[in-house]
Short mmCIF file of C-alpha atoms in Angstrom, two decimals:
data_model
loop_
_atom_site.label_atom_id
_atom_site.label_comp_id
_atom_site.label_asym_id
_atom_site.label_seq_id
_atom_site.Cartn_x
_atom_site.Cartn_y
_atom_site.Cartn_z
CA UNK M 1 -5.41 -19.89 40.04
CA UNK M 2 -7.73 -21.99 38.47
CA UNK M 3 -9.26 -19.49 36.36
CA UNK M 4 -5.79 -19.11 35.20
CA UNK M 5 -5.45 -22.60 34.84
CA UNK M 6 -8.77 -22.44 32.47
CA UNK M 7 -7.19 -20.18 30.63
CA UNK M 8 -3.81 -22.05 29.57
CA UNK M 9 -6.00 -25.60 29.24
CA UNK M 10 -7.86 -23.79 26.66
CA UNK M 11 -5.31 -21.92 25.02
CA UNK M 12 -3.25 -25.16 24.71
CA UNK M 13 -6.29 -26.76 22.76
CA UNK M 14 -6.55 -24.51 20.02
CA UNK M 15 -4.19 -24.91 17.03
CA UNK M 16 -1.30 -22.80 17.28
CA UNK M 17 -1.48 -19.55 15.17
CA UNK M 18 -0.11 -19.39 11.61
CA UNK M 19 3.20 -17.33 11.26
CA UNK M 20 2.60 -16.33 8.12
CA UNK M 21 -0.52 -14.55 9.54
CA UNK M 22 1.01 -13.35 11.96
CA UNK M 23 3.97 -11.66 10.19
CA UNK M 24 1.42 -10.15 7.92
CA UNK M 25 -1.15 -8.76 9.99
CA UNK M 26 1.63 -7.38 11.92
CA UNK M 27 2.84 -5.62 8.52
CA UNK M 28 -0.31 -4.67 7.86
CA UNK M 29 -0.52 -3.07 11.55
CA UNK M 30 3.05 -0.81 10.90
CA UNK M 31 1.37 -0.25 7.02
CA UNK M 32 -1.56 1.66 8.64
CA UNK M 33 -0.21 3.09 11.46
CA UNK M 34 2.56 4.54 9.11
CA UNK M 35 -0.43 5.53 6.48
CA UNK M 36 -2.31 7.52 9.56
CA UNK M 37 1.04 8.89 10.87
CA UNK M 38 1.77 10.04 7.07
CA UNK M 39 -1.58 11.90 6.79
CA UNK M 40 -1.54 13.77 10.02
CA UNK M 41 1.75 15.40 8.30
CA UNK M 42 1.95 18.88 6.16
CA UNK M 43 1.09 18.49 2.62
CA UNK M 44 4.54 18.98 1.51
CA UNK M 45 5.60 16.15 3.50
CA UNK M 46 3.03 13.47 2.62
CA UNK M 47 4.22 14.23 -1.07
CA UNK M 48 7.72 14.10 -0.48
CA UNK M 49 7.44 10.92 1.55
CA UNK M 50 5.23 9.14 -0.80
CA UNK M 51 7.32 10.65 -4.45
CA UNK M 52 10.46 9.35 -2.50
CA UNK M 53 9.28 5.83 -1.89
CA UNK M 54 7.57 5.62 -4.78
CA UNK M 55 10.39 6.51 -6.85
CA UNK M 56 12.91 3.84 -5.08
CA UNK M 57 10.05 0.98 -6.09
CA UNK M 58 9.90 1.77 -9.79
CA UNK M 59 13.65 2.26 -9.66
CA UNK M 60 13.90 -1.65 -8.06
CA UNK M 61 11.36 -2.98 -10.31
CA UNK M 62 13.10 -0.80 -13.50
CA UNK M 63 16.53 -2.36 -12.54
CA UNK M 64 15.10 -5.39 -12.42
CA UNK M 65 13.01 -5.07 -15.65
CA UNK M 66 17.05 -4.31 -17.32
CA UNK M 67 18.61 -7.02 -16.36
CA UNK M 68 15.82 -9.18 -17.81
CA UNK M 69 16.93 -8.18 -21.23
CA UNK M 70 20.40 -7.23 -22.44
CA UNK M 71 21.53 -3.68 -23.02
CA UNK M 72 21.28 -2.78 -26.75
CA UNK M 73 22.25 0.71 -26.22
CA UNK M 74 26.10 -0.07 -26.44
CA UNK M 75 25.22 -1.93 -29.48
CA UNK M 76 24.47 1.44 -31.62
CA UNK M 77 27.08 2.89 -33.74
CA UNK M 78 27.92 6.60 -32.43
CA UNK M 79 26.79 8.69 -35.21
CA UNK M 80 28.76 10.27 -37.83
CA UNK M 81 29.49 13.52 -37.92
CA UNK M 82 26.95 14.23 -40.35
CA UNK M 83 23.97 12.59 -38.37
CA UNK M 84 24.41 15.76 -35.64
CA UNK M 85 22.68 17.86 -38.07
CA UNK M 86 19.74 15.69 -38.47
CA UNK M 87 17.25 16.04 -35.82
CA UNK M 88 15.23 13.37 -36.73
CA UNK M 89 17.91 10.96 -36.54
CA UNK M 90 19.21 11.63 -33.53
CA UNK M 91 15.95 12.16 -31.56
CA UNK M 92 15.53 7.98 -33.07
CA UNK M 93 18.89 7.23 -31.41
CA UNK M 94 18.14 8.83 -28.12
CA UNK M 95 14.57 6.74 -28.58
CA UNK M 96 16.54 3.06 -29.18
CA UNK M 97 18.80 3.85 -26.37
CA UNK M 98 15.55 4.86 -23.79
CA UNK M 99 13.79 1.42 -24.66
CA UNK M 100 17.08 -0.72 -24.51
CA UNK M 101 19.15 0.32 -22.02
CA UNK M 102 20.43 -1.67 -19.53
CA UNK M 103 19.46 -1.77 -15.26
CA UNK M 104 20.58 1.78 -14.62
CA UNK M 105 18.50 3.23 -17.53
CA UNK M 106 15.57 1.09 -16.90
CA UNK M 107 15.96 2.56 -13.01
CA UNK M 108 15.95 6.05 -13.98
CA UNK M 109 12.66 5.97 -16.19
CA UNK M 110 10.77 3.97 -13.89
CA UNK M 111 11.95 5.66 -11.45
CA UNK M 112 10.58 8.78 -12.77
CA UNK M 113 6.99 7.27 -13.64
CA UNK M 114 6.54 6.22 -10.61
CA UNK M 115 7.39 9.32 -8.72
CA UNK M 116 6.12 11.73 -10.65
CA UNK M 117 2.69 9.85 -10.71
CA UNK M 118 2.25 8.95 -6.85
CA UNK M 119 3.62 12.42 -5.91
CA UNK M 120 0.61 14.09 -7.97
CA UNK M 121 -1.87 11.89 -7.25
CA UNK M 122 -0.91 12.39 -3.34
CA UNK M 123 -1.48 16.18 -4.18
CA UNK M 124 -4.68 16.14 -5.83
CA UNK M 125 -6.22 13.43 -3.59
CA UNK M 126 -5.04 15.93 -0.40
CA UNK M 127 -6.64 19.11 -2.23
CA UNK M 128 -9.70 17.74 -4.01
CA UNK M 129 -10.40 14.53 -1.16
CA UNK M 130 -11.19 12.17 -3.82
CA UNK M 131 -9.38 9.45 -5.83
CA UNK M 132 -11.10 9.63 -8.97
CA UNK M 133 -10.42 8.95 -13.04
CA UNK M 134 -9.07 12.99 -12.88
CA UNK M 135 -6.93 12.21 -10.37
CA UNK M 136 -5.37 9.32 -12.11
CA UNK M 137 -5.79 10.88 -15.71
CA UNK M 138 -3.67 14.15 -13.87
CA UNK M 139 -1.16 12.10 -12.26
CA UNK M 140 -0.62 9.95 -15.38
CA UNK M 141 -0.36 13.41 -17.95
CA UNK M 142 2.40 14.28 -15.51
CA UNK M 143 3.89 10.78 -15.27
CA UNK M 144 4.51 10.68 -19.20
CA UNK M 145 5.82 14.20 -19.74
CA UNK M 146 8.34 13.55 -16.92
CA UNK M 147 9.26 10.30 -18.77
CA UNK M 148 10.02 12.00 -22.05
CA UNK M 149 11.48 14.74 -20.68
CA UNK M 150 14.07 12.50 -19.22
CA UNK M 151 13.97 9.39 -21.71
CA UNK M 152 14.45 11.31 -24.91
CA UNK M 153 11.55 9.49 -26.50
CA UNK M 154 9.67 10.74 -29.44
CA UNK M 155 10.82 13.43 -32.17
CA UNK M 156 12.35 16.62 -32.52
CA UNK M 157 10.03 18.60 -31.35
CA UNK M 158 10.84 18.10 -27.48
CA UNK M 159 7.34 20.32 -26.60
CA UNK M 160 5.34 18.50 -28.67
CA UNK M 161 6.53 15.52 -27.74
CA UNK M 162 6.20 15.71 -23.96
CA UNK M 163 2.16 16.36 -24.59
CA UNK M 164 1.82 13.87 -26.55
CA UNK M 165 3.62 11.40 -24.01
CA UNK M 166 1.49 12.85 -21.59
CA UNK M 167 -1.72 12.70 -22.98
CA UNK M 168 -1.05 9.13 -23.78
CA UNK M 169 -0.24 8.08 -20.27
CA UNK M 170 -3.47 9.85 -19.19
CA UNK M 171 -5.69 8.05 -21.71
CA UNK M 172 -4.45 4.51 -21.01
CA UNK M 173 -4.24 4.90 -16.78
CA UNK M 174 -7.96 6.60 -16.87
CA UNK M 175 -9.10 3.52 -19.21
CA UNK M 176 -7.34 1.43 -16.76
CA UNK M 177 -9.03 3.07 -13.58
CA UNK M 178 -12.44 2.83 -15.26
CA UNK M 179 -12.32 -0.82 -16.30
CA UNK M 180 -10.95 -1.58 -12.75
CA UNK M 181 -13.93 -0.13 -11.25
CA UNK M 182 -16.37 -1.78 -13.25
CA UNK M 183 -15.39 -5.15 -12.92
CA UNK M 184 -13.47 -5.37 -9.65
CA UNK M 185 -13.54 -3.38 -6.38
CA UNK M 186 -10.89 -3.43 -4.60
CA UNK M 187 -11.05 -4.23 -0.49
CA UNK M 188 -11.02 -1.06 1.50
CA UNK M 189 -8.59 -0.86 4.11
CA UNK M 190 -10.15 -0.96 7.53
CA UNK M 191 -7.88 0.74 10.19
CA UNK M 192 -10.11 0.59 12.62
CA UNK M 193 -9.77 -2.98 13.57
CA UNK M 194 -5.99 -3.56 13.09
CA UNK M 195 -5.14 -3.61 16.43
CA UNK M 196 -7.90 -6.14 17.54
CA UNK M 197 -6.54 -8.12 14.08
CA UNK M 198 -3.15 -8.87 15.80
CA UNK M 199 -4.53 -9.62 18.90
CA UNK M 200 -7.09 -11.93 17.58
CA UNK M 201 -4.71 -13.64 15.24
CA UNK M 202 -1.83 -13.66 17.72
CA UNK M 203 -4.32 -15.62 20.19
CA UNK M 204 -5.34 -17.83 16.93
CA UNK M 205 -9.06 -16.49 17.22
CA UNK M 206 -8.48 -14.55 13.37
CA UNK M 207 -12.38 -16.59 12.75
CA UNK M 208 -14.10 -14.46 15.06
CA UNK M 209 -12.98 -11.35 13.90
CA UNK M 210 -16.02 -10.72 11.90
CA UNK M 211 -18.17 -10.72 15.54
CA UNK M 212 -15.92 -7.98 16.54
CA UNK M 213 -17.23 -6.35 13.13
CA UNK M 214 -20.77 -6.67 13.59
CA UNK M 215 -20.95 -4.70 17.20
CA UNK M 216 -18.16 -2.17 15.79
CA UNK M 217 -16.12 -3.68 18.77
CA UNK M 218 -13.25 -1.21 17.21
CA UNK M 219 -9.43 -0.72 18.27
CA UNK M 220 -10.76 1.74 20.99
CA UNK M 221 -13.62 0.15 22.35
CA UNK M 222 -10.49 -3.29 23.34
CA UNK M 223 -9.65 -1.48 26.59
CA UNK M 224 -13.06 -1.63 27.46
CA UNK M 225 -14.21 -4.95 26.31
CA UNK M 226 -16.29 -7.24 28.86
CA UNK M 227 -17.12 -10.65 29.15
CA UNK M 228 -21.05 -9.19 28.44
CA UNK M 229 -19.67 -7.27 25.18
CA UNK M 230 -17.60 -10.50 24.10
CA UNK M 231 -20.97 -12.63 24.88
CA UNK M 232 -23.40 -10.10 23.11
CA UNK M 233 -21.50 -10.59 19.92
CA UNK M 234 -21.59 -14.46 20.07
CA UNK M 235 -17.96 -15.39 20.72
CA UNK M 236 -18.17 -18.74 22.92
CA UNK M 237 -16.50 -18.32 26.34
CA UNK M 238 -13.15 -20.05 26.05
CA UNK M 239 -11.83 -17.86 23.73
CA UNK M 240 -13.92 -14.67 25.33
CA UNK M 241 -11.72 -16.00 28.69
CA UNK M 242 -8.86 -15.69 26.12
CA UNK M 243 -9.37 -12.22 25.16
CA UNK M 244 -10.12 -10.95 28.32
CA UNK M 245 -6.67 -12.94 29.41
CA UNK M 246 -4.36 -10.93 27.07
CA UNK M 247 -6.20 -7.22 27.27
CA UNK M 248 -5.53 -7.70 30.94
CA UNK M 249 -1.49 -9.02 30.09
CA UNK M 250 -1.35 -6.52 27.69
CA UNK M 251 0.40 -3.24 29.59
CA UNK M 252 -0.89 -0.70 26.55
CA UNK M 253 -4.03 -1.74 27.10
CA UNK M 254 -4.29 -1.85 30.81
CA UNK M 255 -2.91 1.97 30.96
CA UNK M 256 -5.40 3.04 28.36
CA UNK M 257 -7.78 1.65 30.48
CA UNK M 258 -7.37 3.29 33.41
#
């Protein structure tokens, strides 16, 4: 009883827990388990899955992009009669109408970029195991043909066209993904620690996360976590009375401990 009562004094003096943090660690926790779920699945799948969501994001942010600005394309004549037997013309109706129409055209094209891109670049990362500049330079290529293709940007010569488009796209994204790893590197995501994330943030002890880093106190090693382990990696003892509190509450944990 009074160890419990140690527990709840101490718990009561440490500031309560942001909810902000909480709701995102806990988003981050369903992102990763849904990540390591989704690449455990046949290759077909993981593309499907990740052209499918992909698709319905560039499709949001497309509609959204339309509404921004007013659709044009009603605002062009229909061409005479005449006009159908220039190609030329035409091909520069079909190319006002792509860059001015309203939310559903917007939807469609992004859409398609988006899609088209993630579902390669899921491909080639799954068959090569990298993400490099030819990944992104691949997926891009792809990306652009798929938007002229369905856009009707560009001349008369449809073919032609849909290489150029592509090539384009390629050249810009693998300028992109070379400038953002010189001057930026982005976070990795570290899955192993997600788990004892929540925990630590649901208990408000997200500070002392970084000890749980140093002795590579990981997601499987919480089950087995001592008050030694806790004291080893310099975490004081209220909130190492904390920790061992909630592992011993917590019903997952207890289970995978036995």
């Amino acid at each position: 009883m009074e160890g419990k009562q140690g527990v709840v004094e101490i718990s009561k003096s440490l500031p309560p827990p942001n909810p902000i943090t909480q709701i995102q660690t806990k988003f981050k926790v369903l992102e990763n388990g849904f990540r390591m779920w989704l690449a455990k699945q046949p290759l077909a799948v993981e593309a499907a899955v990740v052209t499918a969501t992909s698709a319905a994001q560039g499709a949001a942010i497309g509609a959204f992009m339309g509404t921004l600005t007013p659709d044009l394309s009603s605002s062009f004549p229909p061409p005479p009669p005449q006009a159908g037997l220039n190609p030329q013309a035409m091909a520069s109706l079909k190319q006002a109408q792509a860059l001015a129409g309203g939310p559903l055209v917007q939807a469609r094209n992004f859409a398609v970029m988006t899609g088209v891109n993630a579902g390669i670049s899921c491909v080639m990362k799954r068959i090569r195991g990298v993400d490099d500049v030819q990944t992104s330079m691949v997926a891009a290529f792809g990306s652009g043909a798929m938007f002229s293709l369905v856009s009707g940007m560009g001349g008369p010569n449809q073919a032609a066209n849909v290489v150029t488009s592509g090539v384009f796209f390629a050249l810009v994204q693998g300028g992109i993904f070379k400038l953002g790893q010189k001057f930026s590197q982005p976070p990795e995501e570290d899955m192993f620690y997600a788990r004892t994330r929540c925990m630590l943030t649901s208990l408000g002890l997200q500070n002392y996360e970084k000890n749980f880093k140093k002795g590579l106190l990981t997601d499987t090693t919480l089950p087995l976590l001592t008050d030694s382990a806790l004291r080893d990696v310099k975490i004081p003892p209220g909130p190492r009375l904390l920790i061992l509190d909630h592992i011993q509450r917590d019903p997952e944990l207890t289970k995978e401990r036995r």
